Amino acid sequence: MTQSPHTAANLPADTTIPSGSVGIVSPEFISFDEPLHLVSGKVLPRYELAVETYGTLNADRSNAVLVCHALNASHHVAGMSADNPKDVGWWDNMVGPGKALDTDRFFVIGVNNIGSCFGSTGPASINPDTGKPWGAAFPMLTVQDWVHAQARLADYLGIKKFAAVMGGSLGGMQALGWSIICPDRVGHCIVIASTPRLSAQNIGFNEVARRAIITDPDFHGGDYYAHNKVPRRGLSLARMVGHITYLSDDDMATKFGRTQRAPAEGGDFHYGYDVEFEVESYLRYQGEKFSTYFDANTYLLITRALDYFDPARHHDGNLARALSHVNAGFLLVSFTTDWRFPPERSREIVEALLENKLPVTYAEIDAPHGHDAFLLDDRRYHAVVQGYYDQIARELGLPERAKTTGVLAA
Amino acid sequence: MTQSPHTAANLPADTTIPSGSVGIVSPEFISFDEPLHLVSGKVLPRYELAVETYGTLNADRSNAVLVCHALNASHHVAGMSADNPKDVGWWDNMVGPGKALDTDRFFVIGVNNIGSCFGSTGPASINPDTGKPWGAAFPMLTVQDWVHAQARLADYLGIKKFAAVMGGSLGGMQALGWSIICPDRVGHCIVIASTPRLSAQNIGFNEVARRAIITDPDFHGGDYYAHNKVPRRGLSLARMVGHITYLSDDDMATKFGRTQRAPAEGGDFHYGYDVEFEVESYLRYQGEKFSTYFDANTYLLITRALDYFDPARHHDGNLARALSHVNAGFLLVSFTTDWRFPPERSREIVEALLENKLPVTYAEIDAPHGHDAFLLDDRRYHAVVQGYYDQIARELGLPERAKTTGVLAA
């Protein structure tokens, strides 16, 4: 199961593949027919995973890296979708030939979480028992469940141990979860802009988003598919409030400030509730766009899984004890202006790892972009990640990186 | 027009008036029949103001203090409502005999803003042109309009110059507005937990709240009164998101943390979207309670007035120039964990005042309670305010404060 750049027949004639891109990619859909027993006590009778891979799995299957996604992303981590080459993977600046996670050396796997809405089994999928969409009957999932579902993917691919499991935000929680649940299958764990548990404020914002969706009359108790409706108002509000928490105050000041959008004569306000400021226009647009492609039940489910994540919970709140049997090496990265999962939260993980005498590299990147910084192209940040992968590659005896490539080359 | 503690006939027999309280109070309703020309270009043909006063106006009318309220407060600043003695004024810990704002020395005026929903003319009032509630036809208001409306109240009361105009948050903006618009009528200006203008993030949160209300199907374009509806879902969401911004992350961690509400057997989660965490229960309760008494059109109007406030706007963004003709002395107070209007925002005002060589006292109070700290009883904060009022009293030759009273007494 390898995938290399190819040109599909249906691509526009003028499609060019930028250097450093993994090229044109398509997902595979892999079915798992054994029931998945969930943390909630419920059972998912079977599931399908949407998967993309980049690079080549080496002979001893030691160079695989699993990339876990955050709330609204998918298996499409890098490259250009065969269906639509403009649809570039969400972490394309991180993953590709010569990039921080170098697909010339590593075999990279992107997988859509179950419960999501981008191809893996989720609330909008058909419930085999009823022949109709799962809707409200889809079982609640947790980070642990995602790890279990993904462990079967690793089995399917014949990967006993990942060179690394990596993710940002919720993806970072999954990477941390992997290192705890499958300590012998994770060589390294790369946790970016993440947290060992949500704060009351984090849960509060999630709850506002969920109430917006659930109280939208078009939600129909989660079974809106049957009513041919989408709770777009609620989903749009959820996205707007989420979006504010992904950006820093300073970043919003720089991007939008108090700039007016289409002011009245003489630069005056319109004195009404239509858009007056650029920031309103931006948030409305983000909310509306999101509500056209994201599934409301998935939003509920994933925010709830975020709320539940707390590895220290069954260890009297002691994170070090929760990590006591972990074997991986760790890289943690946080961003100074991330007020959703601020550096303090990453430092809590660092301290718990150090208490267990585990090898830890920690970088706190001074970046103005808030939580979203983990998705952005920042040379210092990418250089840290690349340096860490160089070290993994040396450990595993993988071929040297080409001297002319790399984040700091050029 | 003075008002002193009295016991009304309809009070419960066991009503006791705590020491330091101004006692039982009732509002007066004062009508102004001259049209009010608004910043928007619209005209409010007439309006009524709900007013409470505490203490006694002295012979030369020099001891009057105007207290301006924030988004969801009113003229009921101190004391116990005659209608319901449990309804204690929103700044009762600040205003009363012997308190920081000492009603034994000062004549204190609380006034409900026009556009609000606690007794002054607002969107829920009857539009004299139609005989029906104003609803969506109620004109948009700005901080400047509130100052103009209140200046007529000062005229009515025969007060040429206030000893001080004081407020927190939006009330602080009004106090600042007073000092700019009526420079000769403001002896001192006390601006607490406020800002010279909203940031993009502030506007963003306001916009989420407004979209929640406006997209609620029960809003009916602002004319829900005629439909016998209230957009409670939207109002409740607006309050929830607002409430999170009033508290600090640390304060929420201390108050709620990740404490579960009525956990399942063995302390487990319920794995659903009903309340799991205390913080969810608290926010839902706050939202629902608010939606039973607050008017949705008022919420829209006041958040919009907050967005618009920006005295530097007509001076190329130069706040010092906007304050160049101001005559007042200033006290500014900010709170370290207030992330809605953080200390930097108050310091901007301080710097602009200093540039104009105006007398400024500035206190940055190290308090864990976020924006809401301005409403809470904190001895250091109240001592600063009391010290400032002592200085005002000395300037005006008011009687000495009784030695046994005061924030730091006992």
Short mmCIF file of N, CA and C in Angstrom, two decimals, chain A residues 229-359:
data_model
loop_
_atom_site.label_atom_id
_atom_site.label_comp_id
_atom_site.label_asym_id
_atom_site.label_seq_id
_atom_site.Cartn_x
_atom_site.Cartn_y
_atom_site.Cartn_z
N LYS A 229 -32.80 18.41 6.44
CA LYS A 229 -32.41 19.71 6.96
C LYS A 229 -30.96 19.65 7.44
N VAL A 230 -30.37 20.82 7.58
CA VAL A 230 -29.05 20.94 8.20
C VAL A 230 -29.14 22.09 9.21
N PRO A 231 -28.71 21.88 10.45
CA PRO A 231 -28.79 22.99 11.42
C PRO A 231 -27.69 24.02 11.16
N ARG A 232 -27.85 24.70 10.04
CA ARG A 232 -26.78 25.59 9.57
C ARG A 232 -26.56 26.80 10.46
N ARG A 233 -27.66 27.33 11.03
CA ARG A 233 -27.49 28.48 11.93
C ARG A 233 -26.58 28.12 13.10
N GLY A 234 -26.90 26.97 13.72
CA GLY A 234 -26.13 26.53 14.89
C GLY A 234 -24.70 26.20 14.54
N LEU A 235 -24.52 25.50 13.43
CA LEU A 235 -23.19 25.09 13.01
C LEU A 235 -22.33 26.31 12.69
N SER A 236 -22.96 27.28 12.09
CA SER A 236 -22.27 28.51 11.74
C SER A 236 -21.83 29.27 13.01
N LEU A 237 -22.71 29.36 13.99
CA LEU A 237 -22.36 30.00 15.27
C LEU A 237 -21.23 29.24 15.95
N ALA A 238 -21.34 27.91 15.93
CA ALA A 238 -20.31 27.08 16.57
C ALA A 238 -18.94 27.39 15.97
N ARG A 239 -18.91 27.48 14.66
CA ARG A 239 -17.66 27.74 13.97
C ARG A 239 -17.14 29.14 14.29
N MET A 240 -18.04 30.11 14.35
CA MET A 240 -17.62 31.49 14.64
C MET A 240 -16.94 31.57 16.01
N VAL A 241 -17.58 30.99 17.01
CA VAL A 241 -17.01 31.08 18.35
C VAL A 241 -15.72 30.28 18.41
N GLY A 242 -15.71 29.10 17.75
CA GLY A 242 -14.48 28.31 17.69
C GLY A 242 -13.36 29.11 17.05
N HIS A 243 -13.69 29.74 15.95
CA HIS A 243 -12.68 30.46 15.18
C HIS A 243 -12.01 31.56 16.02
N ILE A 244 -12.79 32.26 16.80
CA ILE A 244 -12.20 33.32 17.65
C ILE A 244 -11.17 32.71 18.59
N THR A 245 -11.47 31.50 19.09
CA THR A 245 -10.52 30.90 20.05
C THR A 245 -9.27 30.34 19.37
N TYR A 246 -9.31 30.19 18.05
CA TYR A 246 -8.11 29.69 17.36
C TYR A 246 -7.12 30.82 17.07
N LEU A 247 -7.61 32.05 17.07
CA LEU A 247 -6.74 33.18 16.73
C LEU A 247 -6.34 33.91 18.01
N SER A 248 -5.22 34.57 17.98
CA SER A 248 -4.85 35.40 19.13
C SER A 248 -5.51 36.77 18.98
N ASP A 249 -5.64 37.43 20.13
CA ASP A 249 -6.17 38.80 20.15
C ASP A 249 -5.32 39.70 19.25
N ASP A 250 -3.99 39.56 19.39
CA ASP A 250 -3.06 40.38 18.60
C ASP A 250 -3.19 40.09 17.11
N ASP A 251 -3.35 38.81 16.80
CA ASP A 251 -3.45 38.42 15.40
C ASP A 251 -4.72 39.02 14.79
N MET A 252 -5.80 38.98 15.54
CA MET A 252 -7.05 39.57 15.05
C MET A 252 -6.89 41.07 14.90
N ALA A 253 -6.16 41.69 15.84
CA ALA A 253 -5.92 43.13 15.76
C ALA A 253 -5.15 43.46 14.48
N THR A 254 -4.16 42.64 14.16
CA THR A 254 -3.35 42.87 12.97
C THR A 254 -4.16 42.61 11.70
N LYS A 255 -4.90 41.50 11.70
CA LYS A 255 -5.63 41.10 10.49
C LYS A 255 -6.81 42.02 10.20
N PHE A 256 -7.55 42.37 11.28
CA PHE A 256 -8.82 43.09 11.08
C PHE A 256 -8.86 44.45 11.77
N GLY A 257 -8.29 44.50 12.98
CA GLY A 257 -8.41 45.71 13.78
C GLY A 257 -9.86 46.15 13.84
N ARG A 258 -10.09 47.44 13.66
CA ARG A 258 -11.45 47.98 13.63
C ARG A 258 -11.80 48.42 12.20
N THR A 259 -11.13 47.82 11.22
CA THR A 259 -11.37 48.23 9.83
C THR A 259 -12.83 48.01 9.47
N GLN A 260 -13.43 49.04 8.89
CA GLN A 260 -14.82 48.95 8.48
C GLN A 260 -14.92 48.26 7.12
N ARG A 261 -16.03 47.58 6.94
CA ARG A 261 -16.32 46.93 5.67
C ARG A 261 -17.37 47.78 4.96
N ALA A 262 -17.04 48.29 3.80
CA ALA A 262 -18.01 49.09 3.03
C ALA A 262 -18.70 50.14 3.88
N PRO A 263 -17.94 51.11 4.41
CA PRO A 263 -18.54 52.14 5.27
C PRO A 263 -19.56 52.99 4.52
N ALA A 264 -20.40 53.66 5.29
CA ALA A 264 -21.37 54.59 4.70
C ALA A 264 -20.62 55.85 4.26
N GLU A 265 -21.39 56.76 3.70
CA GLU A 265 -20.80 58.01 3.19
C GLU A 265 -19.96 58.70 4.27
N GLY A 266 -18.81 59.22 3.86
CA GLY A 266 -17.94 59.92 4.81
C GLY A 266 -17.28 58.99 5.80
N GLY A 267 -17.30 57.67 5.51
CA GLY A 267 -16.65 56.71 6.41
C GLY A 267 -17.49 56.38 7.63
N ASP A 268 -18.73 56.82 7.61
CA ASP A 268 -19.59 56.63 8.78
C ASP A 268 -20.04 55.18 8.91
N PHE A 269 -20.60 54.88 10.06
CA PHE A 269 -21.24 53.58 10.25
C PHE A 269 -22.63 53.59 9.61
N HIS A 270 -23.20 52.36 9.50
CA HIS A 270 -24.57 52.25 8.99
C HIS A 270 -25.60 52.25 10.11
N TYR A 271 -25.13 52.08 11.33
CA TYR A 271 -26.00 52.04 12.50
C TYR A 271 -27.10 50.99 12.37
N GLY A 272 -26.63 49.75 12.24
CA GLY A 272 -27.52 48.61 12.18
C GLY A 272 -26.75 47.33 12.49
N TYR A 273 -27.39 46.21 12.24
CA TYR A 273 -26.78 44.93 12.61
C TYR A 273 -26.22 44.17 11.41
N ASP A 274 -26.22 44.79 10.23
CA ASP A 274 -25.48 44.19 9.13
C ASP A 274 -24.00 44.40 9.40
N VAL A 275 -23.18 43.79 8.56
CA VAL A 275 -21.73 43.88 8.76
C VAL A 275 -21.26 45.34 8.76
N GLU A 276 -20.56 45.73 9.82
CA GLU A 276 -19.92 47.05 9.86
C GLU A 276 -18.40 46.90 9.79
N PHE A 277 -17.89 45.84 10.44
CA PHE A 277 -16.44 45.67 10.57
C PHE A 277 -15.98 44.44 9.78
N GLU A 278 -14.76 44.51 9.29
CA GLU A 278 -14.17 43.39 8.55
C GLU A 278 -14.23 42.10 9.36
N VAL A 279 -13.98 42.21 10.66
CA VAL A 279 -13.94 40.99 11.47
C VAL A 279 -15.29 40.28 11.48
N GLU A 280 -16.37 41.06 11.42
CA GLU A 280 -17.70 40.44 11.36
C GLU A 280 -17.89 39.70 10.05
N SER A 281 -17.47 40.34 8.98
CA SER A 281 -17.60 39.74 7.66
C SER A 281 -16.82 38.43 7.60
N TYR A 282 -15.61 38.47 8.12
CA TYR A 282 -14.75 37.28 8.11
C TYR A 282 -15.39 36.14 8.90
N LEU A 283 -15.85 36.44 10.12
CA LEU A 283 -16.42 35.38 10.96
C LEU A 283 -17.70 34.82 10.35
N ARG A 284 -18.53 35.71 9.81
CA ARG A 284 -19.76 35.22 9.18
C ARG A 284 -19.43 34.31 8.01
N TYR A 285 -18.45 34.73 7.21
CA TYR A 285 -18.07 33.93 6.04
C TYR A 285 -17.55 32.57 6.48
N GLN A 286 -16.67 32.57 7.50
CA GLN A 286 -16.12 31.31 7.99
C GLN A 286 -17.24 30.40 8.50
N GLY A 287 -18.17 30.99 9.23
CA GLY A 287 -19.27 30.20 9.78
C GLY A 287 -20.14 29.62 8.69
N GLU A 288 -20.49 30.46 7.73
CA GLU A 288 -21.39 29.99 6.67
C GLU A 288 -20.72 28.93 5.80
N LYS A 289 -19.46 29.15 5.45
CA LYS A 289 -18.74 28.18 4.63
C LYS A 289 -18.70 26.83 5.36
N PHE A 290 -18.33 26.88 6.63
CA PHE A 290 -18.21 25.66 7.43
C PHE A 290 -19.54 24.89 7.44
N SER A 291 -20.63 25.64 7.56
CA SER A 291 -21.94 24.99 7.69
C SER A 291 -22.37 24.30 6.40
N THR A 292 -21.66 24.57 5.30
CA THR A 292 -22.03 23.89 4.04
C THR A 292 -21.34 22.55 3.90
N TYR A 293 -20.25 22.30 4.66
CA TYR A 293 -19.54 21.04 4.43
C TYR A 293 -19.32 20.20 5.67
N PHE A 294 -19.56 20.75 6.84
CA PHE A 294 -19.25 19.98 8.05
C PHE A 294 -20.53 19.43 8.64
N ASP A 295 -20.46 18.21 9.17
CA ASP A 295 -21.64 17.59 9.75
C ASP A 295 -21.81 18.00 11.21
N ALA A 296 -23.02 18.45 11.55
CA ALA A 296 -23.28 18.96 12.91
C ALA A 296 -23.08 17.88 13.97
N ASN A 297 -23.52 16.67 13.69
CA ASN A 297 -23.31 15.60 14.69
C ASN A 297 -21.84 15.32 14.92
N THR A 298 -21.04 15.46 13.86
CA THR A 298 -19.60 15.29 14.02
C THR A 298 -19.02 16.38 14.91
N TYR A 299 -19.53 17.59 14.73
CA TYR A 299 -19.04 18.70 15.57
C TYR A 299 -19.32 18.41 17.05
N LEU A 300 -20.53 17.95 17.31
CA LEU A 300 -20.89 17.61 18.69
C LEU A 300 -19.97 16.51 19.22
N LEU A 301 -19.84 15.46 18.43
CA LEU A 301 -19.10 14.28 18.87
C LEU A 301 -17.63 14.61 19.14
N ILE A 302 -17.02 15.34 18.23
CA ILE A 302 -15.58 15.60 18.40
C ILE A 302 -15.33 16.57 19.55
N THR A 303 -16.19 17.60 19.69
CA THR A 303 -15.98 18.51 20.84
C THR A 303 -16.18 17.74 22.15
N ARG A 304 -17.11 16.80 22.17
CA ARG A 304 -17.31 16.03 23.39
C ARG A 304 -16.11 15.14 23.68
N ALA A 305 -15.54 14.54 22.62
CA ALA A 305 -14.33 13.72 22.82
C ALA A 305 -13.19 14.58 23.38
N LEU A 306 -13.11 15.82 22.90
CA LEU A 306 -12.12 16.75 23.46
C LEU A 306 -12.37 16.95 24.95
N ASP A 307 -13.62 17.22 25.32
CA ASP A 307 -13.97 17.43 26.73
C ASP A 307 -13.53 16.23 27.59
N TYR A 308 -13.79 15.02 27.06
CA TYR A 308 -13.57 13.81 27.86
C TYR A 308 -12.09 13.49 28.06
N PHE A 309 -11.27 13.89 27.10
CA PHE A 309 -9.86 13.48 27.14
C PHE A 309 -9.19 13.95 28.43
N ASP A 310 -8.62 13.04 29.16
CA ASP A 310 -7.96 13.37 30.43
C ASP A 310 -7.25 12.12 30.95
N PRO A 311 -6.09 11.81 30.40
CA PRO A 311 -5.42 10.56 30.76
C PRO A 311 -5.18 10.43 32.27
N ALA A 312 -5.07 11.57 32.95
CA ALA A 312 -4.77 11.52 34.39
C ALA A 312 -6.00 11.17 35.22
N ARG A 313 -7.15 11.15 34.58
CA ARG A 313 -8.41 10.99 35.28
C ARG A 313 -8.47 9.73 36.15
N HIS A 314 -7.95 8.64 35.65
CA HIS A 314 -8.00 7.38 36.42
C HIS A 314 -6.74 7.19 37.27
N HIS A 315 -6.00 8.28 37.43
CA HIS A 315 -4.80 8.24 38.28
C HIS A 315 -4.84 9.41 39.25
N ASP A 316 -6.02 9.67 39.81
CA ASP A 316 -6.21 10.77 40.77
C ASP A 316 -5.69 12.10 40.24
N GLY A 317 -5.81 12.30 38.95
CA GLY A 317 -5.37 13.57 38.37
C GLY A 317 -3.86 13.66 38.20
N ASN A 318 -3.14 12.56 38.47
CA ASN A 318 -1.68 12.59 38.38
C ASN A 318 -1.24 12.15 36.98
N LEU A 319 -0.83 13.14 36.18
CA LEU A 319 -0.48 12.85 34.79
C LEU A 319 0.78 12.00 34.70
N ALA A 320 1.73 12.26 35.60
CA ALA A 320 2.99 11.48 35.58
C ALA A 320 2.68 10.00 35.75
N ARG A 321 1.74 9.70 36.64
CA ARG A 321 1.40 8.29 36.86
C ARG A 321 0.72 7.71 35.61
N ALA A 322 -0.11 8.54 34.96
CA ALA A 322 -0.79 8.08 33.74
C ALA A 322 0.22 7.75 32.64
N LEU A 323 1.39 8.36 32.71
CA LEU A 323 2.41 8.19 31.67
C LEU A 323 3.52 7.23 32.10
N SER A 324 3.34 6.56 33.25
CA SER A 324 4.46 5.81 33.85
C SER A 324 4.94 4.64 33.00
N HIS A 325 4.07 4.08 32.17
CA HIS A 325 4.49 2.91 31.38
C HIS A 325 4.77 3.28 29.91
N VAL A 326 4.84 4.58 29.64
CA VAL A 326 5.07 5.03 28.26
C VAL A 326 6.54 4.79 27.88
N ASN A 327 6.77 4.43 26.61
CA ASN A 327 8.15 4.13 26.15
C ASN A 327 8.68 5.12 25.13
N ALA A 328 7.83 5.97 24.59
CA ALA A 328 8.22 6.79 23.44
C ALA A 328 9.19 7.90 23.83
N GLY A 329 9.87 8.41 22.81
CA GLY A 329 10.53 9.70 22.94
C GLY A 329 9.52 10.77 22.55
N PHE A 330 9.69 11.99 23.07
CA PHE A 330 8.67 13.02 22.86
C PHE A 330 9.24 14.32 22.31
N LEU A 331 8.48 14.88 21.38
CA LEU A 331 8.67 16.28 21.02
C LEU A 331 7.36 17.01 21.32
N LEU A 332 7.45 18.07 22.09
CA LEU A 332 6.28 18.92 22.31
C LEU A 332 6.57 20.31 21.79
N VAL A 333 5.60 20.90 21.13
CA VAL A 333 5.73 22.27 20.64
C VAL A 333 4.50 23.06 21.07
N SER A 334 4.73 24.25 21.61
CA SER A 334 3.60 25.13 21.90
C SER A 334 3.88 26.51 21.32
N PHE A 335 2.88 27.36 21.31
CA PHE A 335 3.00 28.68 20.71
C PHE A 335 2.59 29.74 21.73
N THR A 336 3.41 30.78 21.83
CA THR A 336 3.25 31.75 22.93
C THR A 336 1.86 32.39 22.98
N THR A 337 1.26 32.65 21.84
CA THR A 337 -0.02 33.38 21.85
C THR A 337 -1.23 32.46 21.75
N ASP A 338 -1.02 31.15 21.88
CA ASP A 338 -2.12 30.19 21.87
C ASP A 338 -2.83 30.26 23.22
N TRP A 339 -4.00 30.85 23.25
CA TRP A 339 -4.71 30.97 24.54
C TRP A 339 -5.76 29.87 24.70
N ARG A 340 -5.93 29.07 23.63
CA ARG A 340 -6.80 27.90 23.73
C ARG A 340 -6.07 26.79 24.50
N PHE A 341 -4.91 26.41 24.02
CA PHE A 341 -4.06 25.44 24.71
C PHE A 341 -2.70 26.11 24.91
N PRO A 342 -2.59 26.97 25.91
CA PRO A 342 -1.37 27.78 26.05
C PRO A 342 -0.16 26.93 26.46
N PRO A 343 1.04 27.50 26.32
CA PRO A 343 2.28 26.79 26.65
C PRO A 343 2.25 26.09 28.02
N GLU A 344 1.61 26.69 29.01
CA GLU A 344 1.54 26.04 30.34
C GLU A 344 1.02 24.62 30.23
N ARG A 345 0.04 24.42 29.34
CA ARG A 345 -0.56 23.09 29.21
C ARG A 345 0.47 22.09 28.66
N SER A 346 1.25 22.53 27.66
CA SER A 346 2.30 21.65 27.12
C SER A 346 3.35 21.37 28.20
N ARG A 347 3.66 22.41 28.98
CA ARG A 347 4.69 22.23 30.03
C ARG A 347 4.25 21.22 31.08
N GLU A 348 2.93 21.15 31.32
CA GLU A 348 2.44 20.12 32.24
C GLU A 348 2.81 18.73 31.74
N ILE A 349 2.65 18.54 30.42
CA ILE A 349 2.99 17.23 29.83
C ILE A 349 4.50 17.00 29.94
N VAL A 350 5.27 18.04 29.61
CA VAL A 350 6.73 17.93 29.69
C VAL A 350 7.15 17.50 31.10
N GLU A 351 6.58 18.16 32.10
CA GLU A 351 6.97 17.84 33.48
C GLU A 351 6.61 16.41 33.85
N ALA A 352 5.43 15.97 33.42
CA ALA A 352 5.02 14.60 33.74
C ALA A 352 5.92 13.58 33.04
N LEU A 353 6.38 13.91 31.84
CA LEU A 353 7.29 13.01 31.12
C LEU A 353 8.66 12.97 31.81
N LEU A 354 9.13 14.16 32.21
CA LEU A 354 10.45 14.23 32.88
C LEU A 354 10.41 13.47 34.20
N GLU A 355 9.27 13.54 34.87
CA GLU A 355 9.14 12.81 36.13
C GLU A 355 9.34 11.31 35.89
N ASN A 356 8.98 10.88 34.69
CA ASN A 356 9.16 9.48 34.32
C ASN A 356 10.49 9.23 33.61
N LYS A 357 11.37 10.24 33.64
CA LYS A 357 12.69 10.16 33.01
C LYS A 357 12.61 9.75 31.53
N LEU A 358 11.58 10.20 30.86
CA LEU A 358 11.44 9.95 29.43
C LEU A 358 12.15 11.05 28.65
N PRO A 359 12.69 10.70 27.47
CA PRO A 359 13.37 11.73 26.68
C PRO A 359 12.37 12.72 26.08
#
